[in-house]
Coordinates of C-alpha atoms in Angstrom, one line a residue:
Chain A
M1 CA -0.1 -0.1 0.0
A2 CA 1.4 3.3 -0.8
E3 CA 2.4 5.8 1.7
P4 CA 0.0 8.9 1.9
G5 CA 1.7 11.7 0.1
L6 CA 3.7 9.6 -2.3
G7 CA 2.9 8.0 -5.7
I8 CA -0.8 8.6 -6.3
R9 CA -3.7 8.5 -3.9
I10 CA -7.4 8.8 -4.5
Q11 CA -10.1 9.1 -1.8
G12 CA -13.8 9.0 -2.4
L13 CA -13.6 10.2 -6.0
H14 CA -16.9 10.8 -7.7
K15 CA -17.9 11.6 -11.2
R16 CA -21.4 12.4 -12.5
Y17 CA -22.3 13.1 -16.0
G18 CA -25.4 15.2 -16.9
T19 CA -27.9 16.5 -14.3
G20 CA -31.4 15.8 -13.0
D21 CA -33.1 12.5 -14.0
T22 CA -30.7 11.8 -16.9
A23 CA -27.6 12.1 -14.5
V24 CA -25.3 9.1 -14.7
E25 CA -22.9 8.3 -11.7
A26 CA -19.8 6.9 -13.3
L27 CA -17.7 6.9 -10.2
K28 CA -19.2 6.6 -6.6
G29 CA -16.5 7.0 -4.3
V30 CA -13.3 5.5 -5.8
D31 CA -10.4 4.8 -3.5
L32 CA -7.0 3.9 -4.9
A33 CA -3.4 4.3 -3.9
V34 CA -0.3 3.3 -5.8
A35 CA 3.3 3.7 -4.4
P36 CA 6.3 4.9 -6.3
G37 CA 7.8 2.0 -8.3
E38 CA 4.7 -0.1 -8.0
V39 CA 2.7 -1.4 -11.0
V40 CA -1.0 -2.1 -10.4
G41 CA -3.7 -3.4 -12.6
L42 CA -7.2 -1.7 -13.0
I43 CA -9.7 -4.2 -14.5
G44 CA -13.3 -4.1 -14.9
P45 CA -16.1 -4.9 -17.5
S46 CA -17.0 -2.3 -20.1
G47 CA -19.0 0.6 -18.8
S48 CA -17.7 -0.1 -15.2
G49 CA -16.0 3.4 -15.1
K50 CA -12.4 2.5 -15.9
S51 CA -12.1 5.1 -18.7
T52 CA -13.7 7.7 -16.6
L53 CA -11.3 7.1 -13.7
L54 CA -8.3 7.1 -16.2
K55 CA -9.7 10.6 -17.6
C56 CA -10.0 11.9 -14.1
L57 CA -6.5 10.7 -13.0
G58 CA -5.3 12.2 -16.3
A59 CA -6.7 15.6 -15.5
V60 CA -8.8 15.8 -18.7
V61 CA -12.0 15.2 -17.1
E62 CA -13.0 17.0 -13.8
P63 CA -14.4 14.8 -11.0
T64 CA -17.4 16.0 -9.2
G65 CA -16.1 15.2 -5.7
G66 CA -13.2 13.5 -3.8
R67 CA -9.6 14.0 -3.4
M68 CA -6.5 13.2 -5.4
T69 CA -2.9 13.5 -4.4
L70 CA 0.0 13.2 -6.8
G71 CA 3.3 12.8 -5.2
S72 CA 3.3 15.4 -2.5
D73 CA 0.9 17.5 -4.3
L74 CA -2.9 17.8 -3.6
I75 CA -4.2 18.3 -7.1
Y76 CA -7.9 17.8 -6.5
H77 CA -10.1 18.3 -3.5
D78 CA -13.7 19.0 -4.5
G79 CA -12.1 21.1 -7.4
W80 CA -8.9 21.4 -9.1
R81 CA -6.2 22.8 -6.9
I82 CA -3.6 23.2 -9.8
P83 CA -4.2 26.2 -12.1
D84 CA -2.4 24.7 -15.2
L85 CA -3.7 21.3 -15.9
R86 CA -1.7 21.3 -19.2
A87 CA 1.5 21.7 -17.3
L88 CA 0.5 19.0 -14.7
R89 CA -0.1 16.5 -17.5
R90 CA 3.1 17.4 -19.1
D91 CA 5.4 17.3 -16.1
K92 CA 3.7 15.0 -13.6
I93 CA 1.8 12.4 -15.6
G94 CA 3.0 10.0 -18.3
F95 CA 0.6 8.4 -20.8
V96 CA 0.8 5.1 -22.6
F97 CA -2.1 4.3 -24.9
Q98 CA -3.6 1.3 -26.5
A99 CA -2.0 2.2 -29.8
P100 CA 1.4 4.1 -29.4
Y101 CA 0.1 7.2 -31.2
L102 CA 3.7 8.3 -32.0
I103 CA 3.9 11.5 -34.1
P104 CA 4.3 10.0 -37.6
F105 CA 6.6 12.8 -38.9
L106 CA 9.1 12.8 -36.0
N107 CA 11.9 10.1 -35.7
V108 CA 12.0 7.9 -32.7
T109 CA 14.4 10.1 -30.8
D110 CA 12.4 13.3 -31.5
N111 CA 9.2 11.5 -30.5
V112 CA 10.6 10.9 -27.1
A113 CA 12.4 14.2 -26.8
L114 CA 9.3 16.2 -28.0
L115 CA 7.9 16.9 -24.5
P116 CA 11.0 18.5 -22.9
M117 CA 11.7 20.4 -26.3
L118 CA 8.1 21.8 -26.1
A119 CA 8.8 22.7 -22.5
G120 CA 11.8 24.8 -23.5
R121 CA 14.7 22.5 -22.8
P122 CA 17.6 22.8 -25.3
N123 CA 17.2 20.2 -28.2
R124 CA 20.6 18.7 -27.5
E125 CA 19.9 18.0 -23.9
A126 CA 16.4 16.7 -24.7
R127 CA 17.7 14.3 -27.3
A128 CA 20.4 13.0 -25.1
A129 CA 18.0 12.2 -22.3
A130 CA 15.8 10.5 -25.0
R131 CA 18.5 8.4 -26.2
E132 CA 19.4 7.4 -22.8
L133 CA 15.7 6.2 -22.1
L134 CA 15.7 4.5 -25.5
A135 CA 18.9 2.5 -24.5
A136 CA 17.3 1.6 -21.3
L137 CA 14.3 0.2 -23.2
D138 CA 16.6 -1.6 -25.8
V139 CA 15.5 0.4 -28.7
A140 CA 18.5 2.6 -29.0
H141 CA 19.4 1.1 -32.4
R142 CA 16.1 2.4 -33.8
A143 CA 16.7 5.9 -32.6
A144 CA 16.9 7.5 -36.1
A145 CA 13.9 5.4 -37.5
M146 CA 10.5 6.7 -38.3
P147 CA 7.6 5.3 -36.4
S148 CA 6.3 3.4 -39.5
Q149 CA 9.5 1.5 -39.6
L150 CA 9.1 0.0 -36.2
S151 CA 7.3 -3.2 -35.0
G152 CA 4.3 -3.0 -32.6
G153 CA 6.4 -3.9 -29.7
E154 CA 9.2 -1.3 -30.6
Q155 CA 6.6 1.4 -31.0
Q156 CA 5.0 0.6 -27.6
R157 CA 8.6 0.8 -26.0
V158 CA 9.1 4.1 -27.6
A159 CA 5.7 5.2 -26.3
I160 CA 6.8 4.2 -22.8
A161 CA 10.0 6.1 -23.3
R162 CA 8.0 9.1 -24.2
A163 CA 5.8 8.7 -21.0
L164 CA 8.9 8.6 -18.9
I165 CA 10.9 11.4 -20.4
N166 CA 9.9 14.0 -17.9
R167 CA 10.2 11.5 -15.0
P168 CA 6.6 11.8 -13.9
P169 CA 5.5 10.4 -10.5
V170 CA 2.8 8.4 -12.2
I171 CA 2.2 6.6 -15.5
L172 CA -1.3 6.0 -16.9
A173 CA -1.2 3.0 -19.2
D174 CA -4.5 2.5 -21.1
E175 CA -4.5 -1.1 -22.5
P176 CA -0.8 -1.0 -23.4
T177 CA -0.7 -4.5 -24.6
A178 CA -4.0 -4.9 -26.5
P179 CA -2.5 -5.1 -30.0
L180 CA 0.5 -7.2 -29.0
D181 CA 0.9 -11.0 -28.9
S182 CA 1.6 -12.7 -25.6
E183 CA 5.4 -12.6 -25.7
R184 CA 5.4 -8.9 -26.6
A185 CA 2.7 -8.0 -24.2
L186 CA 4.7 -9.7 -21.2
A187 CA 7.7 -7.9 -22.5
V188 CA 6.0 -4.5 -22.1
I189 CA 4.8 -5.3 -18.7
R190 CA 8.3 -6.4 -17.7
I191 CA 9.6 -3.1 -19.0
L192 CA 6.9 -1.1 -17.2
N193 CA 7.8 -2.9 -13.9
R194 CA 11.6 -2.3 -14.5
M195 CA 11.0 1.3 -15.3
A196 CA 8.6 1.8 -12.4
R197 CA 11.3 0.6 -10.0
Q198 CA 14.2 2.4 -11.9
Y199 CA 12.5 5.8 -11.9
A200 CA 10.3 5.4 -8.9
T201 CA 7.2 5.9 -10.8
A202 CA 3.7 4.6 -9.9
V203 CA 2.1 2.8 -12.8
I204 CA -1.6 2.1 -13.2
V205 CA -2.3 -0.3 -16.2
V206 CA -5.9 -0.4 -17.4
T207 CA -6.4 -3.7 -19.0
H208 CA -8.7 -6.5 -20.2
D209 CA -5.8 -8.6 -21.2
E210 CA -6.1 -12.0 -19.4
K211 CA -2.4 -12.7 -20.4
I212 CA -1.0 -9.9 -18.2
I213 CA -3.5 -9.8 -15.3
P214 CA -1.7 -12.6 -13.4
T215 CA 1.5 -10.4 -13.5
F216 CA 0.2 -7.7 -11.3
Q217 CA 1.0 -7.8 -7.4
R218 CA -2.1 -5.8 -6.8
I219 CA -5.3 -5.2 -8.7
Y220 CA -8.0 -2.8 -8.5
Q221 CA -11.3 -4.2 -9.8
I222 CA -13.9 -1.4 -10.7
R223 CA -17.6 -2.5 -10.6
D224 CA -20.5 -0.1 -10.7
G225 CA -18.2 2.9 -10.2
R226 CA -16.5 1.5 -7.1
T227 CA -13.1 -0.1 -6.7
H228 CA -12.3 -3.2 -5.0
E229 CA -8.7 -4.0 -4.0
E230 CA -7.4 -7.5 -4.7
A231 CA -4.0 -9.2 -4.4
G232 CA -2.6 -10.2 -7.6
L233 CA -0.5 -13.3 -8.4
G234 CA 2.5 -11.3 -9.5
R235 CA 3.6 -14.5 -11.4
M236 CA 5.8 -13.3 -14.1
L237 CA 7.7 -11.0 -11.9
E238 CA 8.7 -13.8 -9.5
Chain B
M1 CA 12.7 24.5 -30.4
I2 CA 11.7 21.8 -32.8
S3 CA 9.6 22.7 -35.9
L4 CA 6.7 20.4 -36.0
A5 CA 5.3 22.1 -39.2
G6 CA 8.7 21.9 -40.8
R7 CA 9.1 18.1 -39.9
D8 CA 5.5 17.4 -41.1
I9 CA 6.1 19.2 -44.5
L10 CA 9.3 17.2 -45.0
H11 CA 7.6 14.0 -44.1
A12 CA 4.7 14.6 -46.5
S13 CA 6.8 16.4 -49.0
G14 CA 5.3 14.8 -52.0
K15 CA 1.8 15.7 -50.9
F16 CA 2.8 19.3 -50.1
I17 CA 4.7 19.8 -53.4
F18 CA 1.9 18.5 -55.5
T19 CA -0.5 20.7 -53.7
G20 CA 2.0 23.6 -53.8
V21 CA 2.3 23.2 -57.6
G22 CA -1.4 23.1 -58.1
L23 CA -1.7 26.2 -55.9
G24 CA 1.1 27.8 -57.6
L25 CA -0.2 27.5 -61.0
L26 CA -3.3 29.4 -59.7
I27 CA -1.2 32.0 -58.1
G28 CA 0.8 32.2 -61.5
V29 CA -2.6 32.9 -63.2
T30 CA -3.2 35.6 -60.7
L31 CA 0.1 37.3 -61.1
S32 CA -0.3 37.1 -64.8
M33 CA -3.7 38.9 -64.6
A34 CA -2.0 41.6 -62.6
G35 CA 0.7 41.7 -65.2
I36 CA -1.7 42.0 -68.0
Y37 CA -3.3 45.0 -66.2
R38 CA 0.2 46.6 -65.7
G39 CA 1.0 45.9 -69.3
M40 CA -2.3 47.8 -70.4
V41 CA -1.3 50.7 -68.2
D42 CA 2.3 50.7 -69.6
D43 CA 0.9 50.4 -73.2
A44 CA -1.1 53.5 -72.5
D45 CA 2.0 55.4 -71.1
T46 CA 4.0 54.1 -73.9
L47 CA 1.5 55.3 -76.5
L48 CA 1.5 58.8 -75.1
D49 CA 5.4 58.8 -74.7
N50 CA 5.8 57.7 -78.4
S51 CA 3.5 60.3 -79.8
G52 CA 6.1 62.9 -78.5
A53 CA 3.3 65.4 -77.9
D54 CA 2.6 67.7 -75.0
L55 CA -1.0 68.5 -76.1
W56 CA -3.5 66.7 -78.3
V57 CA -5.8 69.0 -80.3
V58 CA -8.9 67.2 -81.4
Q59 CA -12.3 67.8 -82.6
Q60 CA -14.4 69.9 -80.2
D61 CA -16.1 67.9 -77.4
T62 CA -14.4 64.6 -78.1
L63 CA -12.0 62.7 -76.1
G64 CA -9.4 62.5 -78.7
P65 CA -7.8 60.1 -81.2
Y66 CA -7.4 57.1 -79.0
A67 CA -10.8 56.9 -77.2
E68 CA -13.2 58.4 -79.6
S69 CA -13.2 59.4 -83.3
S70 CA -12.1 62.9 -84.1
S71 CA -12.0 64.8 -87.4
L72 CA -10.1 68.1 -88.0
Y73 CA -9.1 70.1 -91.1
D74 CA -5.6 69.4 -91.9
D75 CA -4.7 73.1 -92.2
L76 CA -5.6 73.9 -88.6
Y77 CA -2.2 73.1 -87.5
R78 CA -0.9 76.2 -89.1
G79 CA -3.1 78.4 -86.8
I80 CA -2.1 76.4 -83.8
L81 CA 1.7 77.0 -84.5
T82 CA 0.9 80.7 -84.0
V83 CA -0.2 80.4 -80.5
P84 CA 2.5 81.5 -78.0
G85 CA 4.3 78.6 -76.4
V86 CA 3.8 76.1 -79.4
A87 CA 7.1 74.8 -80.7
Q88 CA 5.9 72.3 -83.2
A89 CA 2.5 70.9 -84.4
A90 CA 1.9 68.0 -86.7
N91 CA -1.1 66.3 -88.1
V92 CA -1.8 62.7 -87.3
T93 CA -4.2 59.9 -88.1
Y94 CA -4.9 56.7 -86.4
L95 CA -6.8 53.8 -87.8
T96 CA -6.9 50.2 -86.5
M97 CA -7.3 47.7 -89.4
Q98 CA -6.1 44.6 -91.0
V99 CA -2.7 45.0 -92.9
G100 CA -1.0 42.6 -95.2
E101 CA -2.8 39.8 -97.0
G102 CA -3.4 36.1 -96.8
A103 CA -1.5 34.2 -94.2
R104 CA 0.5 37.4 -93.2
E105 CA -2.5 39.6 -92.5
R106 CA -2.6 41.0 -89.0
R107 CA -4.2 43.6 -87.0
A108 CA -2.4 46.8 -86.5
M109 CA -2.9 50.6 -85.9
V110 CA -2.0 52.5 -89.0
V111 CA -0.6 55.9 -88.0
G112 CA -0.3 58.7 -90.5
V113 CA 2.6 61.0 -90.0
V114 CA 4.2 63.8 -91.8
P115 CA 7.5 62.4 -93.1
G116 CA 10.4 63.7 -91.1
G117 CA 12.9 62.7 -88.4
P118 CA 12.4 61.6 -84.8
D119 CA 12.0 65.1 -83.6
A120 CA 8.6 65.7 -85.1
P121 CA 5.6 64.8 -83.1
G122 CA 3.9 61.6 -83.9
Q123 CA 7.1 60.0 -85.4
P124 CA 8.4 56.8 -83.8
Q125 CA 11.0 58.0 -81.3
H126 CA 13.6 55.0 -81.5
L127 CA 14.2 52.8 -84.4
V128 CA 15.9 49.5 -84.0
A129 CA 16.6 49.1 -87.7
G130 CA 16.4 51.2 -90.9
R131 CA 15.4 54.8 -91.1
H132 CA 12.4 57.1 -90.6
L133 CA 9.9 58.1 -93.2
T134 CA 11.4 60.5 -95.6
R135 CA 9.3 60.2 -98.7
G136 CA 5.7 61.3 -99.2
H137 CA 4.3 58.0 -100.3
Y138 CA 4.5 54.2 -100.1
E139 CA 7.0 53.9 -97.1
A140 CA 6.3 52.4 -93.7
V141 CA 8.0 52.0 -90.4
A142 CA 6.6 49.0 -88.5
D143 CA 6.7 47.7 -84.9
L144 CA 8.6 44.4 -84.6
M145 CA 5.4 42.9 -83.2
T146 CA 3.9 43.0 -86.7
G147 CA 6.3 40.4 -87.8
L148 CA 7.4 42.6 -90.7
R149 CA 10.9 42.8 -91.8
L150 CA 13.1 45.5 -93.3
G151 CA 12.6 45.8 -97.0
E152 CA 9.5 43.8 -97.0
Q153 CA 6.3 45.0 -98.8
V154 CA 3.1 45.3 -96.9
R155 CA -0.2 45.9 -98.4
I156 CA -2.6 48.6 -96.7
R157 CA -5.9 48.9 -98.6
R158 CA -4.9 49.1 -102.2
N159 CA -1.4 50.2 -102.0
Q160 CA 2.0 48.4 -101.3
Y161 CA 4.3 50.0 -98.7
R162 CA 8.0 49.0 -98.4
V163 CA 9.1 48.8 -94.7
V164 CA 12.0 51.2 -94.4
G165 CA 12.3 51.0 -90.6
L166 CA 11.5 48.9 -87.6
T167 CA 10.7 50.1 -84.1
R168 CA 9.6 48.5 -80.9
R169 CA 7.0 49.0 -78.0
T170 CA 4.9 51.2 -80.2
V171 CA 1.4 49.8 -79.5
S172 CA -2.2 51.2 -79.4
S173 CA -4.1 51.2 -76.2
G174 CA -5.6 47.9 -77.2
G175 CA -2.3 46.4 -77.6
D176 CA -2.1 46.3 -81.4
P177 CA 1.3 47.2 -82.9
M178 CA 1.7 50.3 -85.0
V179 CA 2.6 50.8 -88.7
F180 CA 3.7 54.4 -89.5
I181 CA 3.0 55.6 -93.1
P182 CA 3.0 59.0 -94.8
L183 CA 0.1 61.3 -93.7
K184 CA -1.3 61.6 -97.2
D185 CA -1.4 57.9 -97.8
A186 CA -3.0 57.4 -94.3
Q187 CA -5.7 59.9 -95.2
E188 CA -6.4 58.2 -98.3
A189 CA -6.5 54.8 -96.7
Q190 CA -8.8 56.1 -94.0
F191 CA -11.4 57.7 -96.2
L192 CA -10.9 56.0 -99.6
K193 CA -14.0 54.6 -101.2
D194 CA -13.9 51.6 -103.4
N195 CA -14.1 52.1 -107.2
D196 CA -17.8 51.2 -107.7
A197 CA -18.7 53.8 -104.9
I198 CA -16.6 56.5 -106.7
I199 CA -18.2 55.8 -110.1
H200 CA -21.7 56.0 -108.5
Q201 CA -20.9 59.1 -106.7
R202 CA -19.6 60.7 -110.0
R203 CA -22.8 59.6 -111.8
R204 CA -24.9 61.1 -109.1
T205 CA -23.0 64.4 -109.0
A206 CA -23.1 64.6 -112.8
A207 CA -26.8 64.1 -112.8
N208 CA -27.4 66.8 -110.3
P209 CA -28.5 69.8 -112.2
A210 CA -27.2 72.1 -109.6
F211 CA -23.5 70.9 -110.3
N212 CA -23.8 70.4 -114.1
R213 CA -25.3 73.4 -115.5
P214 CA -25.2 74.1 -119.3
G215 CA -22.9 76.8 -120.0
Q216 CA -20.8 76.3 -116.8
P217 CA -18.7 73.2 -117.7
G218 CA -16.0 73.9 -114.9
T219 CA -18.4 73.5 -112.1
L220 CA -18.8 69.8 -112.4
E221 CA -15.1 69.2 -112.6
A222 CA -14.5 71.4 -109.6
V223 CA -17.1 69.4 -107.5
L224 CA -15.7 66.0 -108.5
A225 CA -12.2 67.1 -107.7
S226 CA -13.4 68.2 -104.2
Q227 CA -14.9 64.9 -103.7
T228 CA -11.7 62.9 -104.2
V229 CA -9.6 65.1 -101.9
N230 CA -9.7 64.3 -98.2
P231 CA -8.5 67.2 -95.9
S232 CA -9.2 65.4 -92.5
V233 CA -6.9 64.3 -89.9
N234 CA -7.8 62.8 -86.5
A235 CA -5.6 65.1 -84.3
V236 CA -2.9 67.7 -84.2
L237 CA -0.1 66.8 -81.9
V238 CA 1.6 69.9 -80.3
R239 CA 5.0 70.0 -78.8
L240 CA 5.6 73.1 -76.5
D241 CA 8.5 75.2 -75.9
P242 CA 10.6 74.1 -72.9
H243 CA 9.2 76.5 -70.4
A244 CA 5.6 76.9 -71.7
D245 CA 2.8 76.0 -69.4
P246 CA 0.7 73.2 -70.9
D247 CA -2.5 74.3 -69.3
Q248 CA -2.2 78.0 -70.3
V249 CA -1.3 77.0 -73.9
A250 CA -4.3 74.6 -73.9
G251 CA -6.5 77.2 -72.7
E252 CA -5.3 79.7 -75.5
I253 CA -6.0 77.0 -78.3
R254 CA -9.4 76.2 -76.8
R255 CA -10.3 79.9 -76.7
W256 CA -9.2 81.0 -80.1
K257 CA -9.6 77.8 -82.2
R258 CA -12.8 76.4 -80.7
L259 CA -11.2 72.9 -80.3
T260 CA -10.8 70.5 -77.6
V261 CA -7.2 70.3 -76.3
H262 CA -6.0 67.5 -73.9
T263 CA -2.9 67.8 -71.8
R264 CA -0.7 64.8 -71.1
A265 CA -2.3 64.4 -67.7
E266 CA -5.8 64.5 -69.1
M267 CA -4.9 62.1 -72.0
N268 CA -3.5 59.8 -69.2
E269 CA -6.7 60.1 -67.4
I270 CA -8.8 59.3 -70.5
L271 CA -6.8 56.3 -71.4
Q272 CA -6.6 54.8 -67.8
A273 CA -9.8 55.9 -66.3
K274 CA -12.0 55.5 -69.4
L275 CA -10.4 53.3 -72.0
I276 CA -8.9 50.7 -70.0
A277 CA -11.2 51.0 -66.8
T278 CA -13.5 48.3 -67.8
S279 CA -10.8 45.9 -68.6
A280 CA -9.3 46.9 -65.3
R281 CA -12.4 46.1 -63.5
Q282 CA -12.8 42.9 -65.2
I283 CA -9.1 41.9 -64.1
F284 CA -9.8 43.0 -60.6
M285 CA -12.8 40.7 -60.5
F286 CA -10.8 37.8 -61.8
L287 CA -8.3 38.6 -59.0
V288 CA -10.8 38.7 -56.4
I289 CA -12.3 35.3 -57.6
L290 CA -8.8 33.7 -57.9
S291 CA -8.0 34.9 -54.5
V292 CA -11.1 33.4 -53.0
V293 CA -10.5 30.1 -55.0
S294 CA -6.8 30.0 -53.7
A295 CA -8.0 30.6 -50.1
A296 CA -10.7 27.9 -50.4
I297 CA -8.1 25.5 -51.8
V298 CA -5.6 26.3 -49.0
A299 CA -8.3 26.0 -46.4
F300 CA -9.6 22.7 -47.8
I301 CA -6.0 21.3 -47.9
I302 CA -5.0 22.3 -44.5
Y303 CA -8.3 21.3 -43.0
T304 CA -8.1 17.9 -44.6
L305 CA -4.4 17.5 -43.4
T306 CA -5.4 18.5 -39.9
L307 CA -8.4 16.1 -39.8
G308 CA -6.0 13.4 -40.7
K309 CA -3.9 14.1 -37.7
I310 CA -6.8 14.5 -35.1
R311 CA -5.7 11.5 -33.0
E312 CA -2.0 12.8 -32.9
I313 CA -3.4 16.3 -32.0
A314 CA -5.5 14.9 -29.2
V315 CA -2.3 13.0 -27.9
L316 CA -0.2 16.1 -28.2
K317 CA -2.8 18.1 -26.2
L318 CA -3.1 15.3 -23.7
I319 CA 0.6 15.2 -23.0
G320 CA 0.7 18.9 -22.4
T321 CA 1.3 20.6 -25.7
R322 CA 0.3 24.2 -25.7
N323 CA -2.7 25.2 -27.9
R324 CA -0.6 28.0 -29.5
T325 CA 2.1 25.3 -30.5
I326 CA -0.5 23.3 -32.3
A327 CA -2.1 26.4 -33.9
G328 CA 1.4 27.5 -34.9
M329 CA 2.1 24.2 -36.6
I330 CA -1.1 24.3 -38.6
M331 CA -0.4 28.0 -39.5
Q332 CA 3.0 27.4 -40.5
Q333 CA 2.1 24.5 -42.7
A334 CA -0.5 26.8 -44.5
V335 CA 2.1 29.5 -44.9
G336 CA 4.6 26.9 -46.1
L337 CA 2.1 25.7 -48.6
G338 CA 1.7 29.4 -49.6
I339 CA 5.4 29.9 -50.0
I340 CA 5.7 26.8 -52.2
G341 CA 2.6 28.0 -54.2
F342 CA 4.1 31.5 -54.6
M343 CA 7.5 30.3 -55.7
V344 CA 5.9 28.0 -58.4
G345 CA 3.5 30.8 -59.4
K346 CA 6.1 33.3 -59.8
I347 CA 8.4 31.1 -61.9
A348 CA 5.2 30.1 -64.1
A349 CA 4.3 33.6 -64.5
T350 CA 7.7 34.7 -65.6
L351 CA 8.1 31.7 -68.0
W352 CA 4.7 32.2 -69.8
A353 CA 4.6 35.9 -69.8
P354 CA 6.5 36.3 -73.1
I355 CA 4.1 33.9 -75.0
F356 CA 1.1 36.1 -74.2
P357 CA -0.1 38.0 -77.1
K358 CA -0.5 41.1 -75.1
Y359 CA 2.2 42.7 -73.0
V360 CA 2.5 41.2 -69.7
L361 CA 4.4 43.4 -67.1
L362 CA 5.4 41.7 -64.1
L363 CA 6.5 44.3 -61.5
P364 CA 8.8 43.5 -58.5
G365 CA 6.3 45.5 -56.3
D366 CA 3.3 43.4 -57.6
A367 CA 5.2 40.3 -56.5
V368 CA 5.9 41.5 -53.2
R369 CA 2.3 42.6 -52.8
G370 CA 1.2 39.2 -54.2
F371 CA 3.4 37.3 -51.7
L372 CA 2.0 39.3 -48.7
I373 CA -1.6 38.6 -49.9
V374 CA -0.8 34.8 -50.3
V375 CA 0.6 34.8 -46.8
V376 CA -2.4 36.6 -45.4
I377 CA -4.8 34.2 -47.4
C378 CA -2.9 31.3 -46.0
V379 CA -3.0 32.6 -42.4
L380 CA -6.8 33.2 -42.8
A381 CA -7.4 29.8 -44.6
S382 CA -5.7 27.9 -41.7
L383 CA -8.1 29.4 -39.1
V384 CA -10.7 26.9 -40.0
A385 CA -8.3 24.0 -39.4
I386 CA -6.9 25.6 -36.2
R387 CA -10.4 25.9 -34.8
A388 CA -11.2 22.1 -35.5
A389 CA -7.7 21.3 -33.9
L390 CA -8.2 23.4 -30.8
R391 CA -11.7 21.9 -30.3
V392 CA -10.2 18.4 -30.1
D393 CA -10.8 17.1 -26.6
P394 CA -7.5 15.6 -25.1
A395 CA -9.6 13.0 -23.6
E396 CA -10.2 11.5 -27.0
A397 CA -6.7 10.1 -26.9
I398 CA -7.9 7.9 -24.0
G399 CA -10.0 5.1 -25.2
G400 CA -13.3 4.0 -23.9

């Protein structure tokens, strides 16, 4: 269990869409905590509220109540406590998507280095940091390639590098293994675990993928807008 | 700072170049239209310059030899010469007609001038080959655009003229090249009737008892002789003394001779504001339409390219890219497309200008203005795509 004030911690998070009779309560008091260096699974049937929770965690949808702490920062408490959500997403949250969504007109290095470049870091410095991450993810040999020249697994590793480039305290991974076969899917989870430990990042993996569910030490199952914590098997990692 | 727009253009260079070439041809047409207008204005200026006149004396209440028909007696110039401030005065006729015959027939403005050197008003000012008109009949000086060569014979009405000189950039306000011939020949060409008409006129005159009275045999011959002589010209071109005031001299001639006199400024106004005004408005309308079409094409292309990147834009927004970075990327792409288009258009317009039948004058100032307009159009055209991009919800990048 995460220590309060570290990683990410959510208490009593609510999200309601619409008003009056047509209002839909998507999240009904979600509690969740992930420690730095920990990878947890978030599973649940379609319509259970997984995506809504991810959007709230990603600061692209505003909850209607509750409390969220990221690292030592309180970011939501019955209202956003951070004025610049764009900067919050850029500096504090890493995203890995179902498809890698790499920028097709940038090579691998620049895809990873883009965020710090846009934040004003010198290009040379940003590219050096990107190359270091690519080496850690075993894709340094594709640094000059364009995304269309990479395999699915390589693209996903580049996407993970992009998510890590700003050393965020949390990474949100939305079905990151969906398009991959078992071997590559497990490789991605191994990488996420390694990176989480190496960079002390809390990782939340939303997934339906039966192949990877047994790999988590802890799992949050979301049903009817509420989370239920379960112990995972953590098989692959042992 | 990395240039997202530049990278995207390089990545999709084929698409951008093909679109830029298409847009460039449209811009080339637009620049050519502006060049045609400039050419018309320059032709008008050249027409006035080549006449060598400071004042144009024409029939009362007419707009002069280029815009309206005008008829004056050919001895009026003597009286004009007596007006203080007048240095030279010369009769001139202008008639646009077909010259030559068969396959070599072409449209030209035949100018009747008093034979003399380049100092006389109405004469072509600069020759590129040969000499000026020196004889009273059957010689011609032709503009190079007529295709005539030195020593060649050219038929004008019934007579053959030998080309003794060649000149250039002497064109009418309509862009027809000029052929200079002696004044007497030009008067004959302008007013000459065909043989049947002359015979019928003689018969009618002879049958008229007023002209063919018994006991007065000389009357009929005198009347017939007067009918075959044409004493009319279209204008008198006046050159002033160096320090004479054109408005003052024009006022004197108007007052004493009861004629209409146009100064250089007035003639310029007639040519530009009246003669080519309709064409100028026509060209302006084309320019407006072409600009709108160009804007629509740029807007459509940039909008389509942006829609093709909606998911990437959502990801960019989700991971914290500023709106102004995304807007800048789209705007830079639109301007990049405009720059490619302008370069292609400028090259195309320069290459095809010489093969236009009328003079196309491409001024550097118009190119600069055209470039700025293209940039403004591209910026405006990109706004639709920017609006679409900025409305993308970053949450779209997250599935579900």
